[in-house]
Amino acid sequence: MDCRPGSGKYRVEREILDEQRLEERSKRKTLSEINKPLSDRLKDSLRCSLPKLKRSVMSSFPVLYWLPKYSVWDYGMPDLVSGISVGIMHLPQGMAYALLASVPPVFGLYTSLYPALIYLFFGTSRHISIGTFTVLSIMVGSVTERLAPDEIFMITNGTNSTSGVDITARDAYRVQVAVATTFLGGVIQVLLGVIKFGFVGTYLSEPLVRAYTSAAAAHALVAQLKHLFGISPRRFSGPLSLVYTLLDVCLSLPRTHLPTLLVGSVSIVLLIAAKELNSFLSTKLPVPVPVELIAIVAATVISSTAHLYNNYSVSVVGEIPSGLSAPTVPDLSLFGVVIGDAFALAIVGYAISISLGKTFALKHGYKVDSNQELVALGLSNAVGSFFQCFSVCASMSRSLIQETTGGKTQMAGVASALIVLVTILKLGMLFQELPKAVLASIVLVNLKGMFKQYFDVITLWRRSKVDLVVWLVTWVSTMLLNLDLGLAASIIFALFTVTFRTQMPTYSVLGNVPGTELYVDIETHGEARNVPGVTIFRSSATIYFANAELYLEALKEKSGLDISKMIIYKRRQEAKQKRREQRAERRAKRKAKREKKAQKATKQHSGPPEISVEEVDTSIDMTAAEKEDQSWTERENGTVFVIPTLPRTPDCCSRWEYLKGGDPDSTSLGWISELQDGDTTTLGSSSEDTLSRDLEQASLGSLGKWTWDIHSIILDLSTANFIDTVATQTLKNIFRDFSEIDVDIYISGCQASVVQQLELGDFFSETITKQHLFVSVHDAVLHCLNHRGAASLPRYDPIQALHSGTKF
């Protein structure tokens, strides 16, 4: 290799390499050498050694990796400050999001305590804050209110015949539903993590997740309107439940409780103003001001002082039990009715957590294990459900606070859990007079970030129309079909768009960039030049069962060879040639028979013949067979037929010439009638049809770009990362069909995995070998020019001609 530093030019001299020569040069291993037998792999997986045991334990318990290295001097104070900040946020968010889950607020505090401690031992992310989250709380709330509506807990007062809701029984059953759903979702996450199914979150693209959370924010908004206006709308479930609920809320607005609305409105205004001021002073404040905590403390003090519940009937949180509750086993009888919701919770929670975890890991330079995160999140949910916790995942707002306030490790989660624990044990009873409208206001203000995601529509309109359609379909389906069915419909549609894009790839014919070994699309590059006699065909997507037929049709169109019609035409001509030979043979037999009869008659009449002159009508004496032969002869003189110019050899197909009957120098060919692909029902017909009559009317140009200058086609499969049995059979058919019209087919740029799949698919045979596969397009082009170009093109040096722009 000749290299000139600074010039940017390299000259490489090597032989043309096909797949067979490459394997010989590189000593490629066989499949048996690469892939060990299943028994050996099973033995290796079961074989135990001290290093392997250590790796297994360290991967299952990541805390054993970082905790012995923990430096109190370096990380202690930042983690403590960060943990206190996050713990203060846990208190209002835990109680507020418990309202979204339709369970008493104290269970939101439980949910902020236990899962964070469990994640400490099994999680791999150092910055995410595990606990309550808006979307998951809404999803849990949709399950609890569907299975435990107010209607089935109505009680009647016998004295005045009034009815009410048994709130204690209702809340207890809703907690059981939430716990059962959480436990089942956690088990699903653990199982997916054990079988290394962590990549399942990748099927939730960013536009899908953002649209889903935006729609969930709308569900959360509607769910909090009853607390904000002090009304009691009916609860609907199933498709269009959001529409029905919103309509019922609007109908209930005349019954709005004005003191509750006043408390909620003032809280919203003050929270928005405080958050904006907090954001404005963020660069000057070492720690963000806990505006939510200040709001609930102030609201509790005002409510307790003014006796809002007794004097104005403002709904408050109510009794908050002190201390921790004993662990209980989830109700197994509910698993059958909540399994679908549990799976949706498992997928959504994991997708949100892993996306946040990978974002912080990339920013701070460490690695997050997707499968271990799935196990850690699953254990946080499954174990937490025994302590009456509902589904958890990473919170974006708390994680940002934990990262921006200097948190270094998962020990920050321990500090935040301690803040929540102190509140549950000693301070919980102080929040009994907290108005629920204040908690609803906290939820609505925290939804501001999700509502900003509606600007994604403008961004995606400029960047990607397909992602925009995914966003819109996800949002509409989630709004109309509810959270669980909406997620399923969104994932199915997103996968459908991927399939659709691989079904409709870009097909192009490549040309050479003069002076290089590069080949680019001729239609999009003005300087790209066609290689005479060679068509280089490329698809932008891999070939598989969904687009194999489209690949074949595009190849016909781009090459200008309507292979189906050409093969049908050739077979018709072969059939006619065969009938012509049979008729000639019959004529020869009849002539020999007549001559034999004439000789026999001559021997019987040895005397002198009598000569008489008569006018004989030969058309009358001609037999029917002779008339038929004459008719065929006349018609053949006006039709087009195909004859081989060279005998067929084992290594090369014969070349066919399309000639007009009686004129071997004619270059015009007839027009072929429209035929369906594979129509061979008339190939053996002895009668003349429309096809044969039309053959003498026009040239081959009427069939498309039917140019016989093409002697080779190169299929560039460099974009293919796999190939299935349908695509393998399609490639076989391409080799078979194009060989019938004397066009050679070659494949270039195959990855090693694709070659292996071709081998397993019995692609190679006596006619198709690895010598038809080349390592690059340029190798294939040079082979075509050397193999076929010399017979029909001037003898130029192919490399020099390509690089100099010489016309072949």
PDB file of N, CA and C in Angstrom, residues 351-428:
ATOM      1  N   ALA A 351     -39.480   1.851  31.788  1.00  0.00           N
ATOM      2  CA  ALA A 351     -39.049   2.737  30.694  1.00  0.00           C
ATOM      3  C   ALA A 351     -38.668   4.116  31.222  1.00  0.00           C
ATOM      4  N   ILE A 352     -39.451   4.640  32.149  1.00  0.00           N
ATOM      5  CA  ILE A 352     -39.148   5.964  32.702  1.00  0.00           C
ATOM      6  C   ILE A 352     -37.872   5.919  33.537  1.00  0.00           C
ATOM      7  N   SER A 353     -37.722   4.886  34.352  1.00  0.00           N
ATOM      8  CA  SER A 353     -36.549   4.793  35.228  1.00  0.00           C
ATOM      9  C   SER A 353     -35.264   4.605  34.444  1.00  0.00           C
ATOM     10  N   ILE A 354     -35.268   3.698  33.455  1.00  0.00           N
ATOM     11  CA  ILE A 354     -34.033   3.425  32.721  1.00  0.00           C
ATOM     12  C   ILE A 354     -33.636   4.604  31.849  1.00  0.00           C
ATOM     13  N   SER A 355     -34.617   5.352  31.328  1.00  0.00           N
ATOM     14  CA  SER A 355     -34.268   6.524  30.515  1.00  0.00           C
ATOM     15  C   SER A 355     -33.600   7.595  31.380  1.00  0.00           C
ATOM     16  N   LEU A 356     -34.134   7.820  32.582  1.00  0.00           N
ATOM     17  CA  LEU A 356     -33.498   8.785  33.479  1.00  0.00           C
ATOM     18  C   LEU A 356     -32.136   8.278  33.945  1.00  0.00           C
ATOM     19  N   GLY A 357     -32.062   6.984  34.286  1.00  0.00           N
ATOM     20  CA  GLY A 357     -30.794   6.427  34.755  1.00  0.00           C
ATOM     21  C   GLY A 357     -29.695   6.529  33.717  1.00  0.00           C
ATOM     22  N   LYS A 358     -30.008   6.211  32.455  1.00  0.00           N
ATOM     23  CA  LYS A 358     -28.996   6.292  31.403  1.00  0.00           C
ATOM     24  C   LYS A 358     -28.599   7.735  31.124  1.00  0.00           C
ATOM     25  N   THR A 359     -29.528   8.657  31.265  1.00  0.00           N
ATOM     26  CA  THR A 359     -29.198  10.068  31.044  1.00  0.00           C
ATOM     27  C   THR A 359     -28.153  10.552  32.053  1.00  0.00           C
ATOM     28  N   PHE A 360     -28.385  10.260  33.333  1.00  0.00           N
ATOM     29  CA  PHE A 360     -27.424  10.690  34.357  1.00  0.00           C
ATOM     30  C   PHE A 360     -26.112   9.899  34.267  1.00  0.00           C
ATOM     31  N   ALA A 361     -26.196   8.628  33.911  1.00  0.00           N
ATOM     32  CA  ALA A 361     -24.978   7.826  33.784  1.00  0.00           C
ATOM     33  C   ALA A 361     -24.094   8.359  32.669  1.00  0.00           C
ATOM     34  N   LEU A 362     -24.691   8.751  31.550  1.00  0.00           N
ATOM     35  CA  LEU A 362     -23.916   9.308  30.446  1.00  0.00           C
ATOM     36  C   LEU A 362     -23.291  10.636  30.827  1.00  0.00           C
ATOM     37  N   LYS A 363     -24.009  11.420  31.622  1.00  0.00           N
ATOM     38  CA  LYS A 363     -23.497  12.729  32.017  1.00  0.00           C
ATOM     39  C   LYS A 363     -22.337  12.605  32.993  1.00  0.00           C
ATOM     40  N   HIS A 364     -22.380  11.624  33.875  1.00  0.00           N
ATOM     41  CA  HIS A 364     -21.360  11.516  34.933  1.00  0.00           C
ATOM     42  C   HIS A 364     -20.369  10.380  34.694  1.00  0.00           C
ATOM     43  N   GLY A 365     -20.473   9.683  33.588  1.00  0.00           N
ATOM     44  CA  GLY A 365     -19.452   8.736  33.198  1.00  0.00           C
ATOM     45  C   GLY A 365     -19.441   7.414  33.918  1.00  0.00           C
ATOM     46  N   TYR A 366     -20.588   6.825  34.160  1.00  0.00           N
ATOM     47  CA  TYR A 366     -20.629   5.472  34.700  1.00  0.00           C
ATOM     48  C   TYR A 366     -21.688   4.677  33.930  1.00  0.00           C
ATOM     49  N   LYS A 367     -21.791   3.398  34.202  1.00  0.00           N
ATOM     50  CA  LYS A 367     -22.652   2.503  33.433  1.00  0.00           C
ATOM     51  C   LYS A 367     -23.831   2.048  34.265  1.00  0.00           C
ATOM     52  N   VAL A 368     -24.996   1.985  33.605  1.00  0.00           N
ATOM     53  CA  VAL A 368     -26.213   1.475  34.226  1.00  0.00           C
ATOM     54  C   VAL A 368     -26.577   0.163  33.538  1.00  0.00           C
ATOM     55  N   ASP A 369     -26.738  -0.890  34.326  1.00  0.00           N
ATOM     56  CA  ASP A 369     -27.089  -2.210  33.806  1.00  0.00           C
ATOM     57  C   ASP A 369     -28.610  -2.292  33.624  1.00  0.00           C
ATOM     58  N   SER A 370     -29.063  -2.454  32.383  1.00  0.00           N
ATOM     59  CA  SER A 370     -30.499  -2.446  32.096  1.00  0.00           C
ATOM     60  C   SER A 370     -31.215  -3.592  32.781  1.00  0.00           C
ATOM     61  N   ASN A 371     -30.646  -4.793  32.723  1.00  0.00           N
ATOM     62  CA  ASN A 371     -31.297  -5.946  33.335  1.00  0.00           C
ATOM     63  C   ASN A 371     -31.311  -5.841  34.858  1.00  0.00           C
ATOM     64  N   GLN A 372     -30.217  -5.382  35.447  1.00  0.00           N
ATOM     65  CA  GLN A 372     -30.170  -5.242  36.901  1.00  0.00           C
ATOM     66  C   GLN A 372     -31.120  -4.144  37.374  1.00  0.00           C
ATOM     67  N   GLU A 373     -31.276  -3.080  36.583  1.00  0.00           N
ATOM     68  CA  GLU A 373     -32.233  -2.038  36.936  1.00  0.00           C
ATOM     69  C   GLU A 373     -33.656  -2.580  36.933  1.00  0.00           C
ATOM     70  N   LEU A 374     -33.925  -3.486  35.996  1.00  0.00           N
ATOM     71  CA  LEU A 374     -35.247  -4.107  35.953  1.00  0.00           C
ATOM     72  C   LEU A 374     -35.492  -4.955  37.201  1.00  0.00           C
ATOM     73  N   VAL A 375     -34.463  -5.687  37.629  1.00  0.00           N
ATOM     74  CA  VAL A 375     -34.578  -6.488  38.853  1.00  0.00           C
ATOM     75  C   VAL A 375     -34.726  -5.580  40.071  1.00  0.00           C
ATOM     76  N   ALA A 376     -33.928  -4.521  40.138  1.00  0.00           N
ATOM     77  CA  ALA A 376     -33.973  -3.619  41.292  1.00  0.00           C
ATOM     78  C   ALA A 376     -35.334  -2.946  41.408  1.00  0.00           C
ATOM     79  N   LEU A 377     -35.855  -2.470  40.307  1.00  0.00           N
ATOM     80  CA  LEU A 377     -37.165  -1.826  40.338  1.00  0.00           C
ATOM     81  C   LEU A 377     -38.256  -2.832  40.687  1.00  0.00           C
ATOM     82  N   GLY A 378     -38.130  -4.065  40.156  1.00  0.00           N
ATOM     83  CA  GLY A 378     -39.115  -5.083  40.475  1.00  0.00           C
ATOM     84  C   GLY A 378     -39.112  -5.454  41.948  1.00  0.00           C
ATOM     85  N   LEU A 379     -37.918  -5.581  42.542  1.00  0.00           N
ATOM     86  CA  LEU A 379     -37.848  -5.888  43.975  1.00  0.00           C
ATOM     87  C   LEU A 379     -38.364  -4.728  44.812  1.00  0.00           C
ATOM     88  N   SER A 380     -38.120  -3.499  44.371  1.00  0.00           N
ATOM     89  CA  SER A 380     -38.647  -2.344  45.106  1.00  0.00           C
ATOM     90  C   SER A 380     -40.171  -2.376  45.144  1.00  0.00           C
ATOM     91  N   ASN A 381     -40.782  -2.766  44.034  1.00  0.00           N
ATOM     92  CA  ASN A 381     -42.243  -2.850  43.984  1.00  0.00           C
ATOM     93  C   ASN A 381     -42.764  -4.066  44.739  1.00  0.00           C
ATOM     94  N   ALA A 382     -42.139  -5.241  44.490  1.00  0.00           N
ATOM     95  CA  ALA A 382     -42.646  -6.486  45.078  1.00  0.00           C
ATOM     96  C   ALA A 382     -42.505  -6.472  46.601  1.00  0.00           C
ATOM     97  N   VAL A 383     -41.327  -6.120  47.096  1.00  0.00           N
ATOM     98  CA  VAL A 383     -41.126  -6.083  48.544  1.00  0.00           C
ATOM     99  C   VAL A 383     -41.912  -4.937  49.168  1.00  0.00           C
ATOM    100  N   GLY A 384     -41.942  -3.799  48.512  1.00  0.00           N
ATOM    101  CA  GLY A 384     -42.691  -2.660  49.045  1.00  0.00           C
ATOM    102  C   GLY A 384     -44.179  -2.928  49.167  1.00  0.00           C
ATOM    103  N   SER A 385     -44.719  -3.808  48.289  1.00  0.00           N
ATOM    104  CA  SER A 385     -46.151  -4.101  48.362  1.00  0.00           C
ATOM    105  C   SER A 385     -46.527  -4.779  49.675  1.00  0.00           C
ATOM    106  N   PHE A 386     -45.601  -5.483  50.311  1.00  0.00           N
ATOM    107  CA  PHE A 386     -45.884  -6.106  51.604  1.00  0.00           C
ATOM    108  C   PHE A 386     -46.062  -5.057  52.707  1.00  0.00           C
ATOM    109  N   PHE A 387     -45.603  -3.823  52.459  1.00  0.00           N
ATOM    110  CA  PHE A 387     -45.729  -2.737  53.432  1.00  0.00           C
ATOM    111  C   PHE A 387     -46.721  -1.680  52.944  1.00  0.00           C
ATOM    112  N   GLN A 388     -47.710  -2.124  52.122  1.00  0.00           N
ATOM    113  CA  GLN A 388     -48.803  -1.277  51.618  1.00  0.00           C
ATOM    114  C   GLN A 388     -48.306  -0.124  50.735  1.00  0.00           C
ATOM    115  N   CYS A 389     -47.297  -0.373  49.917  1.00  0.00           N
ATOM    116  CA  CYS A 389     -46.806   0.622  48.958  1.00  0.00           C
ATOM    117  C   CYS A 389     -47.441   0.370  47.593  1.00  0.00           C
ATOM    118  N   PHE A 390     -47.685   1.422  46.835  1.00  0.00           N
ATOM    119  CA  PHE A 390     -48.134   1.246  45.458  1.00  0.00           C
ATOM    120  C   PHE A 390     -46.961   1.473  44.505  1.00  0.00           C
ATOM    121  N   SER A 391     -47.191   1.303  43.219  1.00  0.00           N
ATOM    122  CA  SER A 391     -46.108   1.237  42.219  1.00  0.00           C
ATOM    123  C   SER A 391     -45.236   2.486  42.231  1.00  0.00           C
ATOM    124  N   VAL A 392     -43.926   2.256  42.069  1.00  0.00           N
ATOM    125  CA  VAL A 392     -42.951   3.338  42.103  1.00  0.00           C
ATOM    126  C   VAL A 392     -42.053   3.266  40.869  1.00  0.00           C
ATOM    127  N   CYS A 393     -41.410   4.368  40.609  1.00  0.00           N
ATOM    128  CA  CYS A 393     -40.346   4.443  39.601  1.00  0.00           C
ATOM    129  C   CYS A 393     -39.543   5.702  39.897  1.00  0.00           C
ATOM    130  N   ALA A 394     -38.632   6.041  39.025  1.00  0.00           N
ATOM    131  CA  ALA A 394     -37.828   7.246  39.226  1.00  0.00           C
ATOM    132  C   ALA A 394     -38.656   8.482  38.904  1.00  0.00           C
ATOM    133  N   SER A 395     -38.501   9.509  39.727  1.00  0.00           N
ATOM    134  CA  SER A 395     -39.185  10.780  39.508  1.00  0.00           C
ATOM    135  C   SER A 395     -38.223  11.763  38.850  1.00  0.00           C
ATOM    136  N   MET A 396     -38.684  12.411  37.799  1.00  0.00           N
ATOM    137  CA  MET A 396     -37.812  13.336  37.074  1.00  0.00           C
ATOM    138  C   MET A 396     -37.460  14.547  37.939  1.00  0.00           C
ATOM    139  N   SER A 397     -38.460  15.124  38.623  1.00  0.00           N
ATOM    140  CA  SER A 397     -38.194  16.329  39.412  1.00  0.00           C
ATOM    141  C   SER A 397     -37.268  16.029  40.585  1.00  0.00           C
ATOM    142  N   ARG A 398     -37.546  14.947  41.326  1.00  0.00           N
ATOM    143  CA  ARG A 398     -36.691  14.627  42.474  1.00  0.00           C
ATOM    144  C   ARG A 398     -35.292  14.195  42.034  1.00  0.00           C
ATOM    145  N   SER A 399     -35.198  13.473  40.916  1.00  0.00           N
ATOM    146  CA  SER A 399     -33.882  13.054  40.427  1.00  0.00           C
ATOM    147  C   SER A 399     -33.041  14.258  40.026  1.00  0.00           C
ATOM    148  N   LEU A 400     -33.665  15.248  39.407  1.00  0.00           N
ATOM    149  CA  LEU A 400     -32.927  16.465  39.049  1.00  0.00           C
ATOM    150  C   LEU A 400     -32.448  17.196  40.297  1.00  0.00           C
ATOM    151  N   ILE A 401     -33.287  17.242  41.325  1.00  0.00           N
ATOM    152  CA  ILE A 401     -32.873  17.885  42.584  1.00  0.00           C
ATOM    153  C   ILE A 401     -31.711  17.115  43.203  1.00  0.00           C
ATOM    154  N   GLN A 402     -31.801  15.795  43.197  1.00  0.00           N
ATOM    155  CA  GLN A 402     -30.734  14.979  43.788  1.00  0.00           C
ATOM    156  C   GLN A 402     -29.416  15.175  43.049  1.00  0.00           C
ATOM    157  N   GLU A 403     -29.494  15.346  41.737  1.00  0.00           N
ATOM    158  CA  GLU A 403     -28.259  15.499  40.944  1.00  0.00           C
ATOM    159  C   GLU A 403     -27.700  16.920  41.045  1.00  0.00           C
ATOM    160  N   THR A 404     -28.580  17.915  40.994  1.00  0.00           N
ATOM    161  CA  THR A 404     -28.105  19.306  41.001  1.00  0.00           C
ATOM    162  C   THR A 404     -27.643  19.754  42.381  1.00  0.00           C
ATOM    163  N   THR A 405     -28.126  19.118  43.449  1.00  0.00           N
ATOM    164  CA  THR A 405     -27.682  19.508  44.801  1.00  0.00           C
ATOM    165  C   THR A 405     -26.428  18.769  45.229  1.00  0.00           C
ATOM    166  N   GLY A 406     -25.819  18.013  44.321  1.00  0.00           N
ATOM    167  CA  GLY A 406     -24.520  17.426  44.599  1.00  0.00           C
ATOM    168  C   GLY A 406     -24.519  15.982  45.006  1.00  0.00           C
ATOM    169  N   GLY A 407     -25.634  15.262  44.849  1.00  0.00           N
ATOM    170  CA  GLY A 407     -25.675  13.850  45.213  1.00  0.00           C
ATOM    171  C   GLY A 407     -24.670  13.035  44.421  1.00  0.00           C
ATOM    172  N   LYS A 408     -23.969  12.143  45.096  1.00  0.00           N
ATOM    173  CA  LYS A 408     -22.914  11.361  44.466  1.00  0.00           C
ATOM    174  C   LYS A 408     -23.264   9.881  44.358  1.00  0.00           C
ATOM    175  N   THR A 409     -23.939   9.335  45.339  1.00  0.00           N
ATOM    176  CA  THR A 409     -24.214   7.896  45.363  1.00  0.00           C
ATOM    177  C   THR A 409     -25.648   7.653  45.840  1.00  0.00           C
ATOM    178  N   GLN A 410     -25.994   6.362  45.948  1.00  0.00           N
ATOM    179  CA  GLN A 410     -27.321   5.979  46.416  1.00  0.00           C
ATOM    180  C   GLN A 410     -27.524   6.285  47.893  1.00  0.00           C
ATOM    181  N   MET A 411     -26.486   6.678  48.624  1.00  0.00           N
ATOM    182  CA  MET A 411     -26.648   7.041  50.031  1.00  0.00           C
ATOM    183  C   MET A 411     -27.550   8.257  50.196  1.00  0.00           C
ATOM    184  N   ALA A 412     -27.684   9.068  49.159  1.00  0.00           N
ATOM    185  CA  ALA A 412     -28.622  10.192  49.223  1.00  0.00           C
ATOM    186  C   ALA A 412     -30.045   9.683  49.411  1.00  0.00           C
ATOM    187  N   GLY A 413     -30.355   8.510  48.837  1.00  0.00           N
ATOM    188  CA  GLY A 413     -31.671   7.916  49.033  1.00  0.00           C
ATOM    189  C   GLY A 413     -31.916   7.510  50.475  1.00  0.00           C
ATOM    190  N   VAL A 414     -30.858   7.103  51.170  1.00  0.00           N
ATOM    191  CA  VAL A 414     -30.985   6.757  52.585  1.00  0.00           C
ATOM    192  C   VAL A 414     -31.337   7.997  53.405  1.00  0.00           C
ATOM    193  N   ALA A 415     -30.693   9.115  53.115  1.00  0.00           N
ATOM    194  CA  ALA A 415     -30.981  10.355  53.846  1.00  0.00           C
ATOM    195  C   ALA A 415     -32.421  10.805  53.606  1.00  0.00           C
ATOM    196  N   SER A 416     -32.887  10.718  52.363  1.00  0.00           N
ATOM    197  CA  SER A 416     -34.275  11.112  52.076  1.00  0.00           C
ATOM    198  C   SER A 416     -35.257  10.175  52.767  1.00  0.00           C
ATOM    199  N   ALA A 417     -34.942   8.869  52.819  1.00  0.00           N
ATOM    200  CA  ALA A 417     -35.823   7.912  53.493  1.00  0.00           C
ATOM    201  C   ALA A 417     -35.909   8.216  54.990  1.00  0.00           C
ATOM    202  N   LEU A 418     -34.823   8.670  55.585  1.00  0.00           N
ATOM    203  CA  LEU A 418     -34.841   9.016  57.011  1.00  0.00           C
ATOM    204  C   LEU A 418     -35.765  10.201  57.279  1.00  0.00           C
ATOM    205  N   ILE A 419     -35.781  11.183  56.366  1.00  0.00           N
ATOM    206  CA  ILE A 419     -36.690  12.321  56.525  1.00  0.00           C
ATOM    207  C   ILE A 419     -38.137  11.835  56.504  1.00  0.00           C
ATOM    208  N   VAL A 420     -38.452  10.941  55.564  1.00  0.00           N
ATOM    209  CA  VAL A 420     -39.815  10.410  55.472  1.00  0.00           C
ATOM    210  C   VAL A 420     -40.146   9.580  56.709  1.00  0.00           C
ATOM    211  N   LEU A 421     -39.177   8.801  57.196  1.00  0.00           N
ATOM    212  CA  LEU A 421     -39.408   7.953  58.374  1.00  0.00           C
ATOM    213  C   LEU A 421     -39.731   8.802  59.599  1.00  0.00           C
ATOM    214  N   VAL A 422     -38.999   9.876  59.829  1.00  0.00           N
ATOM    215  CA  VAL A 422     -39.269  10.762  60.964  1.00  0.00           C
ATOM    216  C   VAL A 422     -40.657  11.363  60.847  1.00  0.00           C
ATOM    217  N   THR A 423     -41.040  11.723  59.636  1.00  0.00           N
ATOM    218  CA  THR A 423     -42.374  12.297  59.429  1.00  0.00           C
ATOM    219  C   THR A 423     -43.466  11.292  59.765  1.00  0.00           C
ATOM    220  N   ILE A 424     -43.279  10.030  59.324  1.00  0.00           N
ATOM    221  CA  ILE A 424     -44.289   9.004  59.593  1.00  0.00           C
ATOM    222  C   ILE A 424     -44.393   8.722  61.084  1.00  0.00           C
ATOM    223  N   LEU A 425     -43.270   8.681  61.767  1.00  0.00           N
ATOM    224  CA  LEU A 425     -43.263   8.295  63.178  1.00  0.00           C
ATOM    225  C   LEU A 425     -43.725   9.425  64.098  1.00  0.00           C
ATOM    226  N   LYS A 426     -43.335  10.664  63.830  1.00  0.00           N
ATOM    227  CA  LYS A 426     -43.559  11.746  64.773  1.00  0.00           C
ATOM    228  C   LYS A 426     -44.407  12.899  64.241  1.00  0.00           C
ATOM    229  N   LEU A 427     -44.306  13.189  62.937  1.00  0.00           N
ATOM    230  CA  LEU A 427     -44.931  14.413  62.416  1.00  0.00           C
ATOM    231  C   LEU A 427     -46.194  14.165  61.598  1.00  0.00           C
ATOM    232  N   GLY A 428     -46.531  12.921  61.371  1.00  0.00           N
ATOM    233  CA  GLY A 428     -47.664  12.635  60.492  1.00  0.00           C
ATOM    234  C   GLY A 428     -48.967  13.199  60.994  1.00  0.00           C
TER     235      GLY A 428
END
